Short mmCIF file of C-alpha atoms and ligand atoms in Angstrom, two decimals:
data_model
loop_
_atom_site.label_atom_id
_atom_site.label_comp_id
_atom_site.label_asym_id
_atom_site.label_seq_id
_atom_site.Cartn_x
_atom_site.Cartn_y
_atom_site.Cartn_z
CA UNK A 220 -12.16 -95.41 -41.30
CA UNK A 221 -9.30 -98.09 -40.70
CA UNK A 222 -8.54 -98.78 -44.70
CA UNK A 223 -6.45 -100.92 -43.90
CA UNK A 224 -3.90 -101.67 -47.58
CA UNK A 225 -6.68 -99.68 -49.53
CA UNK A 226 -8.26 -101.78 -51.95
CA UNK A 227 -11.93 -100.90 -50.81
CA UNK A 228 -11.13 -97.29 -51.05
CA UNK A 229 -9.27 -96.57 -54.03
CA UNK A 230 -11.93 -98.62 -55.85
CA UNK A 231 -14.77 -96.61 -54.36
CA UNK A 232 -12.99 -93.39 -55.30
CA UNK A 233 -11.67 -94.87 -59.13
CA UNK A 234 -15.42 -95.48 -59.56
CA UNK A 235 -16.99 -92.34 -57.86
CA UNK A 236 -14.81 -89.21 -59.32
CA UNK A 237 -16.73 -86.61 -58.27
CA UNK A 238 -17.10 -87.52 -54.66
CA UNK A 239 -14.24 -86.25 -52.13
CA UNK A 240 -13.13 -89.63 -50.01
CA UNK A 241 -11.15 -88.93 -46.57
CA UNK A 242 -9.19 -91.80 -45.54
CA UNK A 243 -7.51 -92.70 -41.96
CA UNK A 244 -5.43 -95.59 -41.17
CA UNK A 245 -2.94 -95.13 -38.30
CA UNK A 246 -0.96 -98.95 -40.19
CA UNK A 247 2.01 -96.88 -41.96
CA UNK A 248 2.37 -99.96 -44.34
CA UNK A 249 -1.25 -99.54 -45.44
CA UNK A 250 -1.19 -95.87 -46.37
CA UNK A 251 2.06 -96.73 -48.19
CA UNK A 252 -0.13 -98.87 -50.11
CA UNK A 253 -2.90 -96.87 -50.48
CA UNK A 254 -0.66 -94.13 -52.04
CA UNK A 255 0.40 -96.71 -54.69
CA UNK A 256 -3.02 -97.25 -55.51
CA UNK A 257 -3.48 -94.05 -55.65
CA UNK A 258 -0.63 -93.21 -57.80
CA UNK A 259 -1.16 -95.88 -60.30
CA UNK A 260 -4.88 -94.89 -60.98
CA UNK A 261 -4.20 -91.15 -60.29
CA UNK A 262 -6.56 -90.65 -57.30
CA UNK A 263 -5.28 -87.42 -56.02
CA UNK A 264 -7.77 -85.48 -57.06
CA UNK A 265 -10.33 -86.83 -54.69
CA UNK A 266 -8.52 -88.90 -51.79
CA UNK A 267 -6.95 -87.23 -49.28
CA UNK A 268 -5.28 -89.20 -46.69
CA UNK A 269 -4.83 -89.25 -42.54
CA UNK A 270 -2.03 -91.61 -41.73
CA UNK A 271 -3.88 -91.77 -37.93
CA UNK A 272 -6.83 -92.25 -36.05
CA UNK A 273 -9.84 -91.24 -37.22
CA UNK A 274 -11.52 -90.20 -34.15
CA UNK A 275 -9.67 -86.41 -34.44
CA UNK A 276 -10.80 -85.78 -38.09
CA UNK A 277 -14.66 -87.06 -37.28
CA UNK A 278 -14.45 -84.06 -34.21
CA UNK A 279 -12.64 -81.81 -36.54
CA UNK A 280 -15.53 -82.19 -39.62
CA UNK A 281 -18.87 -79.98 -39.67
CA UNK A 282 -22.23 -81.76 -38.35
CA UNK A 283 -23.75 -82.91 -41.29
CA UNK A 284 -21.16 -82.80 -43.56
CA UNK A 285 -20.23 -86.14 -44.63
CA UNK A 286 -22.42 -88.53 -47.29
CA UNK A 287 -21.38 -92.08 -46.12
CA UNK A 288 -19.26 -93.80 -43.41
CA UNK A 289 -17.19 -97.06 -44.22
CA UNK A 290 -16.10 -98.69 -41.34
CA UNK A 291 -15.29 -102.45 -42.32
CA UNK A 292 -13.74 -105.18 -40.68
CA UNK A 293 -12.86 -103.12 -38.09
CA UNK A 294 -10.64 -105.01 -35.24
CA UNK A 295 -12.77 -106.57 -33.22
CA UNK A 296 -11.35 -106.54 -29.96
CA UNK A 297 -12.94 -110.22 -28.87
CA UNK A 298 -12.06 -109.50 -25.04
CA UNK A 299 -14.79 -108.37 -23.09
CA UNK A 300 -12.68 -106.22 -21.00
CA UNK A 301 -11.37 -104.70 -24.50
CA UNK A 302 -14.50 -104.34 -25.59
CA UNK A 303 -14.79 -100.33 -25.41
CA UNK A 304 -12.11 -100.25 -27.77
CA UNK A 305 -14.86 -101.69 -30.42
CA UNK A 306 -15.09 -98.97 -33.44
CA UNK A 307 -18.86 -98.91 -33.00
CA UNK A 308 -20.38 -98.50 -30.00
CA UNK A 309 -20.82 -95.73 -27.21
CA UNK A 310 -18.04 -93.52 -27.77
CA UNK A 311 -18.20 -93.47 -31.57
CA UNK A 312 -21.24 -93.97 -32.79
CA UNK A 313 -22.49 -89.58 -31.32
CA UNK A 314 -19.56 -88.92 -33.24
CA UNK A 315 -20.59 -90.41 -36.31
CA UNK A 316 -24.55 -89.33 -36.10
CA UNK A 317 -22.93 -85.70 -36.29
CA UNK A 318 -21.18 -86.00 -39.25
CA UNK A 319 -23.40 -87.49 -41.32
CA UNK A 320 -25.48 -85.67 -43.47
CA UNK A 321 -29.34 -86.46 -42.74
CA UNK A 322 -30.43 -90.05 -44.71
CA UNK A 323 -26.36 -90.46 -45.27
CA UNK A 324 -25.26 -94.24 -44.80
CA UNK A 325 -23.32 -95.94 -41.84
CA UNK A 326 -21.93 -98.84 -44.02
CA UNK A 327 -20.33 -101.23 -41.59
CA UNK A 328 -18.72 -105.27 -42.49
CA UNK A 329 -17.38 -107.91 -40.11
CA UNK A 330 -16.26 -111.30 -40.29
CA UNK A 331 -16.59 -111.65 -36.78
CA UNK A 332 -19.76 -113.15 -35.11
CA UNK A 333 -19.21 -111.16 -31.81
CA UNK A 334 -18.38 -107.95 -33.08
CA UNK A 335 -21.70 -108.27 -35.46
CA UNK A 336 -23.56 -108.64 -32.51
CA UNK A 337 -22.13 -105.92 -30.64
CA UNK A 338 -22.03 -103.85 -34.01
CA UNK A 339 -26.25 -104.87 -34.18
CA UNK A 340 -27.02 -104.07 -30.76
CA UNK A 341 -25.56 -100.51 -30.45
CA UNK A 342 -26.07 -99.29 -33.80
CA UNK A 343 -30.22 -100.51 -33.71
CA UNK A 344 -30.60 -99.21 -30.44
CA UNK A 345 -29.00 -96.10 -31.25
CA UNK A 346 -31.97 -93.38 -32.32
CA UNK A 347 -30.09 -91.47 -34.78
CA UNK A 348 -29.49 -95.02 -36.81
CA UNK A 349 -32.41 -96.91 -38.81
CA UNK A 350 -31.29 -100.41 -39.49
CA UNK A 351 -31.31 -100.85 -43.78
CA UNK A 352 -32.12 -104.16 -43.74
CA UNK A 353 -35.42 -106.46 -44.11
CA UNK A 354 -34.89 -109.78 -44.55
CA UNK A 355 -31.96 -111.79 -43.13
CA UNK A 356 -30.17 -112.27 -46.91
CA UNK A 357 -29.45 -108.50 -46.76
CA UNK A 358 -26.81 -108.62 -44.23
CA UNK A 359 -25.49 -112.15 -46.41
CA UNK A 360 -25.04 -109.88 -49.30
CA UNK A 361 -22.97 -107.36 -50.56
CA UNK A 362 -23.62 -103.93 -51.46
CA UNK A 363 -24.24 -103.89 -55.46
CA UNK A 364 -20.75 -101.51 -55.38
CA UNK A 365 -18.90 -103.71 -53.38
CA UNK A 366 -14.91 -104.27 -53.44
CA UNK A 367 -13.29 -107.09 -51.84
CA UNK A 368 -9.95 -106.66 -49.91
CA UNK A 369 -7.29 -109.12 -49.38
CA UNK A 370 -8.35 -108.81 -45.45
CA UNK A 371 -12.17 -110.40 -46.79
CA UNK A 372 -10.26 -112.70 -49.02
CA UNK A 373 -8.14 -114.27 -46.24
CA UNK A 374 -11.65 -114.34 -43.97
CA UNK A 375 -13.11 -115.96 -46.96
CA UNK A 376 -10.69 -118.73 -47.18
CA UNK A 377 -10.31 -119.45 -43.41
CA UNK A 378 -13.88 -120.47 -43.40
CA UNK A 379 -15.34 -117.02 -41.90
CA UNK A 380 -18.80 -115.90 -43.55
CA UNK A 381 -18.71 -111.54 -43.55
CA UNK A 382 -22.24 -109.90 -42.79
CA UNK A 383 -22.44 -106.18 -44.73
CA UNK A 384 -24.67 -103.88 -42.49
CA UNK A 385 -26.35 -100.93 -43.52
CA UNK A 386 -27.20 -98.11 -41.61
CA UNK A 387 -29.26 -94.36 -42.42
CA UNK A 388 -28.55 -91.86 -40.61
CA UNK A 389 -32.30 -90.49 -39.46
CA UNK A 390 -33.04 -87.07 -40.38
CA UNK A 391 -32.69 -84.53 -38.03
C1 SAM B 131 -8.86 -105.68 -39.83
S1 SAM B 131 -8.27 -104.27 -40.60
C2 SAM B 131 -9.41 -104.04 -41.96
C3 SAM B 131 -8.88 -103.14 -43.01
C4 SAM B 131 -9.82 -102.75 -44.15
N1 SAM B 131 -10.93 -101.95 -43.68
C5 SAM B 131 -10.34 -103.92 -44.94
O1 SAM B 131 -11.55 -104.15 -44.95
O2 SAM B 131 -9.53 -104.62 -45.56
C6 SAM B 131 -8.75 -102.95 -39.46
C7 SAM B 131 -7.96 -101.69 -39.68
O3 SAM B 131 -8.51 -100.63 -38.86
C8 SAM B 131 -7.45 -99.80 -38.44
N2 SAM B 131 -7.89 -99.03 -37.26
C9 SAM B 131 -8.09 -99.50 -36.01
N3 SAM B 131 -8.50 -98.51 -35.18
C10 SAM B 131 -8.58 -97.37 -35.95
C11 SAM B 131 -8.93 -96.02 -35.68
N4 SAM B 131 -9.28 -95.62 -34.45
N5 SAM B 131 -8.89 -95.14 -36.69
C12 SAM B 131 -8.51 -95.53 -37.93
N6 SAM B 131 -8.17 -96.81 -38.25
C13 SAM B 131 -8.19 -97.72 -37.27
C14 SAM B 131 -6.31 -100.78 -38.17
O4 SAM B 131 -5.03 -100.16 -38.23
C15 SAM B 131 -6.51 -101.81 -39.30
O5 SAM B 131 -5.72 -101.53 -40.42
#
């Protein structure tokens, strides 16, 4: 959700060939780069692309029909008064506990303290969800198939330490 230029993506899908990836990104310069990545590593076999928000396609997909959730540096919306525009939290997080396939993993990252917090608090408290994590490195470290983007570069360099946080989707 929200690939941004599509580094993170067209890694995950170069690397996993027999997995079907569904990207959204309503930034028309990102899917223009996305589609580059995915022409020079011929990825057309198992991307498919929605140049918008991805709130319509996670309504439109079956319940339980989707094997893990990326949601990274999403905007994070530092007004409290915007704060219900926040990816994750009340209004997104039902939609996401549908589609995911029982055990399936929520796999969110954020360079912003705030929106961790925010990200912590409804995700935790949220039944469906089971925090992955149990010791306080695990959110300090990368998943082992991790891709940095130029967004986590920049973040990087301006001083900004990300937190990776994992999330199962309970069975049902
Ligand atoms: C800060 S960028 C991070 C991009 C990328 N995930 C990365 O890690 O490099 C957040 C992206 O989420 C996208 N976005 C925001 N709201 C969205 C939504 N409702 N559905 C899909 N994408 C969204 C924005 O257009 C933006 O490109």
């Amino acid at each position: 959700m929200g690939f941004g230029g599509g580094e993170h993506l067209a890694e995950q899908a170069a690397a996993n060939p027999d997995i079907g990836f569904i990207g959204c990104e309503p930034f028309i310069n990102g899917v223009a780069n996305l589609l580059q990545h995915v022409e020079a590593k011929d990825l057309s076999g198992n991307i498919r692309i929605c140049p918008d928000d991805a709130r319509p396609i996670l309504d439109a997909l079956p319940e339980a029909s989707v094997g893990r959730v990326f949601v990274l540096f999403a905007d994070p919306w530092p007004k409290l008064r915007h704060a219900e525009r926040r990816f994750i939290g009340p209004a997104n997080l039902p939609r996401l506990a549908r589609v995911l396939k029982d055990g399936a993993e929520l796999r969110l990252a954020t360079d912003d303290q705030q929106l961790c917090r925010w990200m912590l608090e409804h995700a935790w408290r949220y039944p469906d969800f089971e925090w992955l994590a149990d010791k306080a490195a695990d959110w300090r470290v990368p998943p082992a198939d991790w891709v940095q983007t130029r967004y986590e570069q920049k973040a990087l360099e301006a001083g900004r330490v990300p937190v990776y946080l994992r999330f199962r989707r309970r069975d049902r």
